[in-house]
mmCIF file of C-alpha atoms in Angstrom:
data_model
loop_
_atom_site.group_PDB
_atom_site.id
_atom_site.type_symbol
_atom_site.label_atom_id
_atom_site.label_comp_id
_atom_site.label_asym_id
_atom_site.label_seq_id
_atom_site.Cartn_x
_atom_site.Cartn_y
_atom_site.Cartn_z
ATOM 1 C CA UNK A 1 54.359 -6.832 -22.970
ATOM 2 C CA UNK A 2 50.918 -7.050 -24.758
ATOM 3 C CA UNK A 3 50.131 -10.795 -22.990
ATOM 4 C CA UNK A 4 50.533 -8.614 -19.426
ATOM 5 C CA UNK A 5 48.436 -5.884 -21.273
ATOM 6 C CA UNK A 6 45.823 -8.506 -22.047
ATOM 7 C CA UNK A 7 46.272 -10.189 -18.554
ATOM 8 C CA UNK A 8 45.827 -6.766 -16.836
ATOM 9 C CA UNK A 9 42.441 -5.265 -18.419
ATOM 10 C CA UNK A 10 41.680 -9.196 -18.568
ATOM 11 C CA UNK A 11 41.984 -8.577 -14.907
ATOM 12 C CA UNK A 12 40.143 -4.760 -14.287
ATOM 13 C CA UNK A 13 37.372 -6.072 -16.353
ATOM 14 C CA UNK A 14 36.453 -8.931 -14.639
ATOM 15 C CA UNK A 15 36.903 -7.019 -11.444
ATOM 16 C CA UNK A 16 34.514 -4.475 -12.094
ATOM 17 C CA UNK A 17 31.918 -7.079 -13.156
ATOM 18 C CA UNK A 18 32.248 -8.344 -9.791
ATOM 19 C CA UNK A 19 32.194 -5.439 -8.381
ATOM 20 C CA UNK A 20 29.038 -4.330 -10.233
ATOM 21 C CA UNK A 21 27.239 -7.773 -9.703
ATOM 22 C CA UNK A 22 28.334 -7.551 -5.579
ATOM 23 C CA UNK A 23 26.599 -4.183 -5.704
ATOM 24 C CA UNK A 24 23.485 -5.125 -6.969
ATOM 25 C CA UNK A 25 23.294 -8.161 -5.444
ATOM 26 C CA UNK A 26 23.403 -6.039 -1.711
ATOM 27 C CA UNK A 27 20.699 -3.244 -3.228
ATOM 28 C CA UNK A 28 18.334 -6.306 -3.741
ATOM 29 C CA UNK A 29 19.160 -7.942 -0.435
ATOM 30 C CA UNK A 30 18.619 -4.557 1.124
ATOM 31 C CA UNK A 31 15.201 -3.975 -0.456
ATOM 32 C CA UNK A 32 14.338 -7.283 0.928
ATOM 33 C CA UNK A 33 15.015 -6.488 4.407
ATOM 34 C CA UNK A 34 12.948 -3.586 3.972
ATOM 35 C CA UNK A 35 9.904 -5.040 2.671
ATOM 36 C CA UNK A 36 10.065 -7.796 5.224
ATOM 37 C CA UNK A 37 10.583 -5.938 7.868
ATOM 38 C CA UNK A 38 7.674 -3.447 6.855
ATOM 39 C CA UNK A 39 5.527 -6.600 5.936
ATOM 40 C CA UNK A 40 5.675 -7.969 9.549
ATOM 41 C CA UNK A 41 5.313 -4.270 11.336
ATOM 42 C CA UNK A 42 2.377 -4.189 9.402
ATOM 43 C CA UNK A 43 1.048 -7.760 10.148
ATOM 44 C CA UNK A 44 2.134 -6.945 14.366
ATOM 45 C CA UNK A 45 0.299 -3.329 13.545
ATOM 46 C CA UNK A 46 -2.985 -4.850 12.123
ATOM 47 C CA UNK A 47 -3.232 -7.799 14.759
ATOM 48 C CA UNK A 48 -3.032 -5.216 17.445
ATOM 49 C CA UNK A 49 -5.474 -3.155 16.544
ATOM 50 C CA UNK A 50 -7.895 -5.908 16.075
ATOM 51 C CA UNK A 51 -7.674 -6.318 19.649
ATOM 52 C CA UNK A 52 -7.792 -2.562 20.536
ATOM 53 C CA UNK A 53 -11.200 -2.462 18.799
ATOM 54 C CA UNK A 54 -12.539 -5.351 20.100
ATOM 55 C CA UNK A 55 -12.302 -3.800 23.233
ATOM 56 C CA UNK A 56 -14.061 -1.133 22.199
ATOM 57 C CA UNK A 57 -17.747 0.071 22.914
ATOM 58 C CA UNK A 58 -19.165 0.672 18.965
ATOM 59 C CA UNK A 59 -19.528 4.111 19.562
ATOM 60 C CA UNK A 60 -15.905 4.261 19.707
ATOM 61 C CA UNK A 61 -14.892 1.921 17.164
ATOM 62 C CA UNK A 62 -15.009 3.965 14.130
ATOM 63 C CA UNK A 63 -12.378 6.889 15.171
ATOM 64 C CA UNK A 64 -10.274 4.535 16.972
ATOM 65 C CA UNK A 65 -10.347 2.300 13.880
ATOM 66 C CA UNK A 66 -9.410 5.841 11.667
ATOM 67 C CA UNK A 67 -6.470 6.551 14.298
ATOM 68 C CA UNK A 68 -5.384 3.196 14.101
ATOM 69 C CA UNK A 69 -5.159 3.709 10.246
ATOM 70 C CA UNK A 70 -3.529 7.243 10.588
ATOM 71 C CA UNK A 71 -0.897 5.921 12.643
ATOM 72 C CA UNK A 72 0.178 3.124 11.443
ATOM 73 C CA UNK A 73 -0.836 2.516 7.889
ATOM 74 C CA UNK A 74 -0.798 6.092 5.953
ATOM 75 C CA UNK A 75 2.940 6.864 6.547
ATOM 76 C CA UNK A 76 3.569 3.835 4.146
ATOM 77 C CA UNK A 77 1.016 4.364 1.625
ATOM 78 C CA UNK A 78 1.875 5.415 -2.122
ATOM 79 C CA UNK A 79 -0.750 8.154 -2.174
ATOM 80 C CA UNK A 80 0.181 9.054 -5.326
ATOM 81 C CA UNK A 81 0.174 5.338 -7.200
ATOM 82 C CA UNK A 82 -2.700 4.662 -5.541
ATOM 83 C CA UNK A 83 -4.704 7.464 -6.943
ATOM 84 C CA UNK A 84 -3.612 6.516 -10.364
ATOM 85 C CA UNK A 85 -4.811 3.183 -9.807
ATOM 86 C CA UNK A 86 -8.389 4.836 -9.105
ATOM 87 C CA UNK A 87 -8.540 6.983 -11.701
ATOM 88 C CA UNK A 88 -7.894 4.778 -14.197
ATOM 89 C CA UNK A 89 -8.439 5.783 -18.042
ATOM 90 C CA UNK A 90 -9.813 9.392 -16.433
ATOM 91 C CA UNK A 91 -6.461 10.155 -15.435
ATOM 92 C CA UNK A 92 -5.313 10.593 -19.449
ATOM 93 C CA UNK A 93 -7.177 14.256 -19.619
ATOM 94 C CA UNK A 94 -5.895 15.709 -15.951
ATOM 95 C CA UNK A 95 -2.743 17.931 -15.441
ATOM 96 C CA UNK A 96 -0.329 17.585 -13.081
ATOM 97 C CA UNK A 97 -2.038 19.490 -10.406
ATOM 98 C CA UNK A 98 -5.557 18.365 -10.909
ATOM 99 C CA UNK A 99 -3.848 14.491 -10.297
ATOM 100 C CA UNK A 100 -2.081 16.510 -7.089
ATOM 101 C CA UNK A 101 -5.612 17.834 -5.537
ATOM 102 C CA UNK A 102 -7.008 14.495 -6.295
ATOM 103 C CA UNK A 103 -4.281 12.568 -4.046
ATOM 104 C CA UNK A 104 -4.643 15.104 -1.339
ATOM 105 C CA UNK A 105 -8.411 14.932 -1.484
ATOM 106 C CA UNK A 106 -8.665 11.071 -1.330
ATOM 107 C CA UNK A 107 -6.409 10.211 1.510
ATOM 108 C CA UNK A 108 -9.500 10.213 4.052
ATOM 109 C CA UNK A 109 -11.325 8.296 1.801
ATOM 110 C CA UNK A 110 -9.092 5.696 1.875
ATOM 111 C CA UNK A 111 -8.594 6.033 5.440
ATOM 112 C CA UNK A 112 -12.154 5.198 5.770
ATOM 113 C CA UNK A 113 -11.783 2.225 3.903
ATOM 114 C CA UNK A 114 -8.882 0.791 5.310
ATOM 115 C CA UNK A 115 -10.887 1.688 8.898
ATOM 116 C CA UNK A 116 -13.910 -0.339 7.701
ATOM 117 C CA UNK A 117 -11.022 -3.657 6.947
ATOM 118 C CA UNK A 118 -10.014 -3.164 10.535
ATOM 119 C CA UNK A 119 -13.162 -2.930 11.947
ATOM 120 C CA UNK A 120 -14.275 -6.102 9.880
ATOM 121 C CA UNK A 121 -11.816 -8.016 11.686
ATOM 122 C CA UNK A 122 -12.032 -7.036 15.462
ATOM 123 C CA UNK A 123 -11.101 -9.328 18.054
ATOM 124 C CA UNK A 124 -9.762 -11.720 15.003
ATOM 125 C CA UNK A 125 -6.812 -14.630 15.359
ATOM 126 C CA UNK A 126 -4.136 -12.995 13.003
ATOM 127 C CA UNK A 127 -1.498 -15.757 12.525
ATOM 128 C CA UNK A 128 1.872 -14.329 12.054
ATOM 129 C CA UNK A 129 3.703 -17.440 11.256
ATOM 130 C CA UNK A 130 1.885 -18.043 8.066
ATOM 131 C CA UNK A 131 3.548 -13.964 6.757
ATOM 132 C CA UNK A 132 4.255 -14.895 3.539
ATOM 133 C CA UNK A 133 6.182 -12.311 1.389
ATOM 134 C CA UNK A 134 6.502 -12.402 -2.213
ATOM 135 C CA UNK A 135 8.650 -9.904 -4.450
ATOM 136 C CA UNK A 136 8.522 -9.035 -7.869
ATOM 137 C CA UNK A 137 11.260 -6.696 -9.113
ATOM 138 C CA UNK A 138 8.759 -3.244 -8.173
ATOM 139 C CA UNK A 139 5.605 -5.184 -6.817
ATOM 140 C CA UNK A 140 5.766 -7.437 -3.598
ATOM 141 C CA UNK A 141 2.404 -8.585 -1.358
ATOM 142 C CA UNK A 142 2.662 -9.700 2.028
ATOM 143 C CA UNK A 143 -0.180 -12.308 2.925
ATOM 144 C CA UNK A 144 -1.486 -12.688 6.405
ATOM 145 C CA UNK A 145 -3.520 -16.060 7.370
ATOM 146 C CA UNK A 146 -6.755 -14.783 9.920
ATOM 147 C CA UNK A 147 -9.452 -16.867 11.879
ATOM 148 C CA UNK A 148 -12.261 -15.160 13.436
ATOM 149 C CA UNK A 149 -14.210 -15.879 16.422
ATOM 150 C CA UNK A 150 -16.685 -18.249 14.315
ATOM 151 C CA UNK A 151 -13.868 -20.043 12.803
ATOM 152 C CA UNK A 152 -14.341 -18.546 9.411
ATOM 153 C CA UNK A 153 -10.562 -18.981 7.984
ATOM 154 C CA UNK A 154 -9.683 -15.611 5.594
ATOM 155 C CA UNK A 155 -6.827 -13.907 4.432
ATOM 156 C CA UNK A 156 -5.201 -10.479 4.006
ATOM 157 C CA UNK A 157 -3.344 -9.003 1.559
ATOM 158 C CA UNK A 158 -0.618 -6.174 1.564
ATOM 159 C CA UNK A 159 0.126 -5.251 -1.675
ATOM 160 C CA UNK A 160 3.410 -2.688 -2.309
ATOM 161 C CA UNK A 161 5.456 -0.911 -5.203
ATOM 162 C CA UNK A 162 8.953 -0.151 -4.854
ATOM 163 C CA UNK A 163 9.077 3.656 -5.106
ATOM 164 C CA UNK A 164 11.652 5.440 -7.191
ATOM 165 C CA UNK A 165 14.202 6.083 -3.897
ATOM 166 C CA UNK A 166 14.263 2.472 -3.364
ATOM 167 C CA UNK A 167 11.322 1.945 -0.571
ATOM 168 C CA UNK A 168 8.365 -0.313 -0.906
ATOM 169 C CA UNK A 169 4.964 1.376 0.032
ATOM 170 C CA UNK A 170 2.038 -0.077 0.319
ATOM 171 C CA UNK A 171 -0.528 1.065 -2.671
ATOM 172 C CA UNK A 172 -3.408 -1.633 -2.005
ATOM 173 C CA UNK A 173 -4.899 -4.211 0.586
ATOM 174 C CA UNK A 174 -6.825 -7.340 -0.210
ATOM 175 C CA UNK A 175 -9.286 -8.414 1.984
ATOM 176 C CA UNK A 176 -11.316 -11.902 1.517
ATOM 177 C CA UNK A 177 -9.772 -11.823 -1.962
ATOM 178 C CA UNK A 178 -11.618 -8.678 -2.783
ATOM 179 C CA UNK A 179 -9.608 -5.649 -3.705
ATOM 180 C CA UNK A 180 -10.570 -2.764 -1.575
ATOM 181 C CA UNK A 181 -8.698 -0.280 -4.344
ATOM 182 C CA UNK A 182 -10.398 -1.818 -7.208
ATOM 183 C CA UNK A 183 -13.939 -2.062 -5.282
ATOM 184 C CA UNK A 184 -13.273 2.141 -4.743
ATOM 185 C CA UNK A 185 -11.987 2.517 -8.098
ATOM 186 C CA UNK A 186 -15.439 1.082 -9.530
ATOM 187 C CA UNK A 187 -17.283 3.673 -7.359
ATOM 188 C CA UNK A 188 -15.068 6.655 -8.511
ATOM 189 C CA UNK A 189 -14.904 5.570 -12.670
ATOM 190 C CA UNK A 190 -18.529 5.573 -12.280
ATOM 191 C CA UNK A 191 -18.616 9.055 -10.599
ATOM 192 C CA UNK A 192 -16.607 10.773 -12.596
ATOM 193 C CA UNK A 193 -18.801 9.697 -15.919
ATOM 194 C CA UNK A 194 -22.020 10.829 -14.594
ATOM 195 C CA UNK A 195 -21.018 14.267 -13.133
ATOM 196 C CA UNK A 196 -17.272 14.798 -14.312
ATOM 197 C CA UNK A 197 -13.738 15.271 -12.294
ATOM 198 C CA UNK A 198 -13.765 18.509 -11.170
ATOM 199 C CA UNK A 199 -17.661 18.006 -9.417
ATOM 200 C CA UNK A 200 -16.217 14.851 -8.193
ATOM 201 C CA UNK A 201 -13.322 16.965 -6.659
ATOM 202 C CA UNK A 202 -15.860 19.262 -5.365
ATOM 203 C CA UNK A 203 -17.612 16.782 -3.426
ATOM 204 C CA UNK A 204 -14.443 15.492 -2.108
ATOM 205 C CA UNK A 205 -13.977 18.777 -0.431
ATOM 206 C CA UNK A 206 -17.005 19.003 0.898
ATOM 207 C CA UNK A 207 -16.997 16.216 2.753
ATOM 208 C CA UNK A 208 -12.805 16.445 3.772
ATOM 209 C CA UNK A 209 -14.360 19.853 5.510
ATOM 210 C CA UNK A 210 -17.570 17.700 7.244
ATOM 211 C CA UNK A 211 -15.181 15.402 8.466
ATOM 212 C CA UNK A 212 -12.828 18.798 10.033
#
């Protein structure tokens, strides 16, 4: 009686181990499928759109390029993660709905940034066979191999963190190995010590309303 006792939660143990390691071992290969698939939209997205603004007279260029960045780019973006990353140490003194206004506020700015990375690489060669996707266990990039007209070889970046539903979102894009959060994030820091947060959120909505 107690060797088919043994045998028995011998048996339930070991199931549920298998059970528990089957489980995980589908979440993972689901969050792969995401990111990959989101890489290469992305990487389809962003050669596209080179070509759309290539077309383009210059006048145009610019709001097309925002649009493009609107469209395709901001419904995967970790607003929130991202402002983080910009505020940096400044981040320590700010409640919970200062950091709030703040992600609100920046989204065009980064808009505009992304925009400009577009813009920079009109009419380029993007090579989608050389996607390359790399996971961590919250942190993944997706690189993208480009050649432009003058046969300057470069590469881009997408660099995303697994929210807390599961998802991976894109928080930060590296362009000719220059990152275009960190080059804003130098900007901002250096703000915010000279004339404080809340001017700096000030300004912000001044020129969110200019752009309106």
């Amino acid at each position: 009686m107690t060797n088919n006792l043994l045998k028995a939660l011998t048996f339930l143990v070991g199931l549920a181990m298998t059970l528990s390691f089957s489980a995980h071992s589908q979440q993972n290969v689901t969050s792969y499928t995401q990111l990959d698939t989101l890489a290469h939209d992305l990487s389809l997205q962003f050669k596209d759109a080179t070509q759309q603004l290539a077309a383009l007279p210059d006048v145009e260029r610019d709001q097309r390029a925002k649009q493009l960045v609107n469209a395709q780019l901001v419904p995967h973006l970790d607003l929130e993660f991202s402002s983080l990353k910009l505020l940096g140490k400044h981040v320590r003194g700010l409640d919970r709905q200062q950091t709030a206004e703040f992600t609100k506020l920046i989204e065009s700015q980064l808009v505009n940034m992304y925009a400009q990375v577009l813009i920079d690489y009109k009419g380029a060669d993007v090579a989608l066979k050389t996607l390359q996707t790399n996971q961590g266990r919250k942190f993944a990039e997706a690189a993208i191999e480009i050649e432009k007209a003058n046969s300057e070889r470069s590469q881009l970046i997408f660099k995303f963190k697994q929210d807390a539903q599961g998802q991976w979102r894109v928080y930060d894009v590296v362009s000719r190995h220059v990152s275009q959060l960190s080059v804003k994030r130098q900007s901002l820091v250096l703000k915010i010590s000279k004339i404080g947060f809340e001017q700096l959120n000030h300004e912000l909505r001044q020129s969110q309303r200019n752009e309106i």
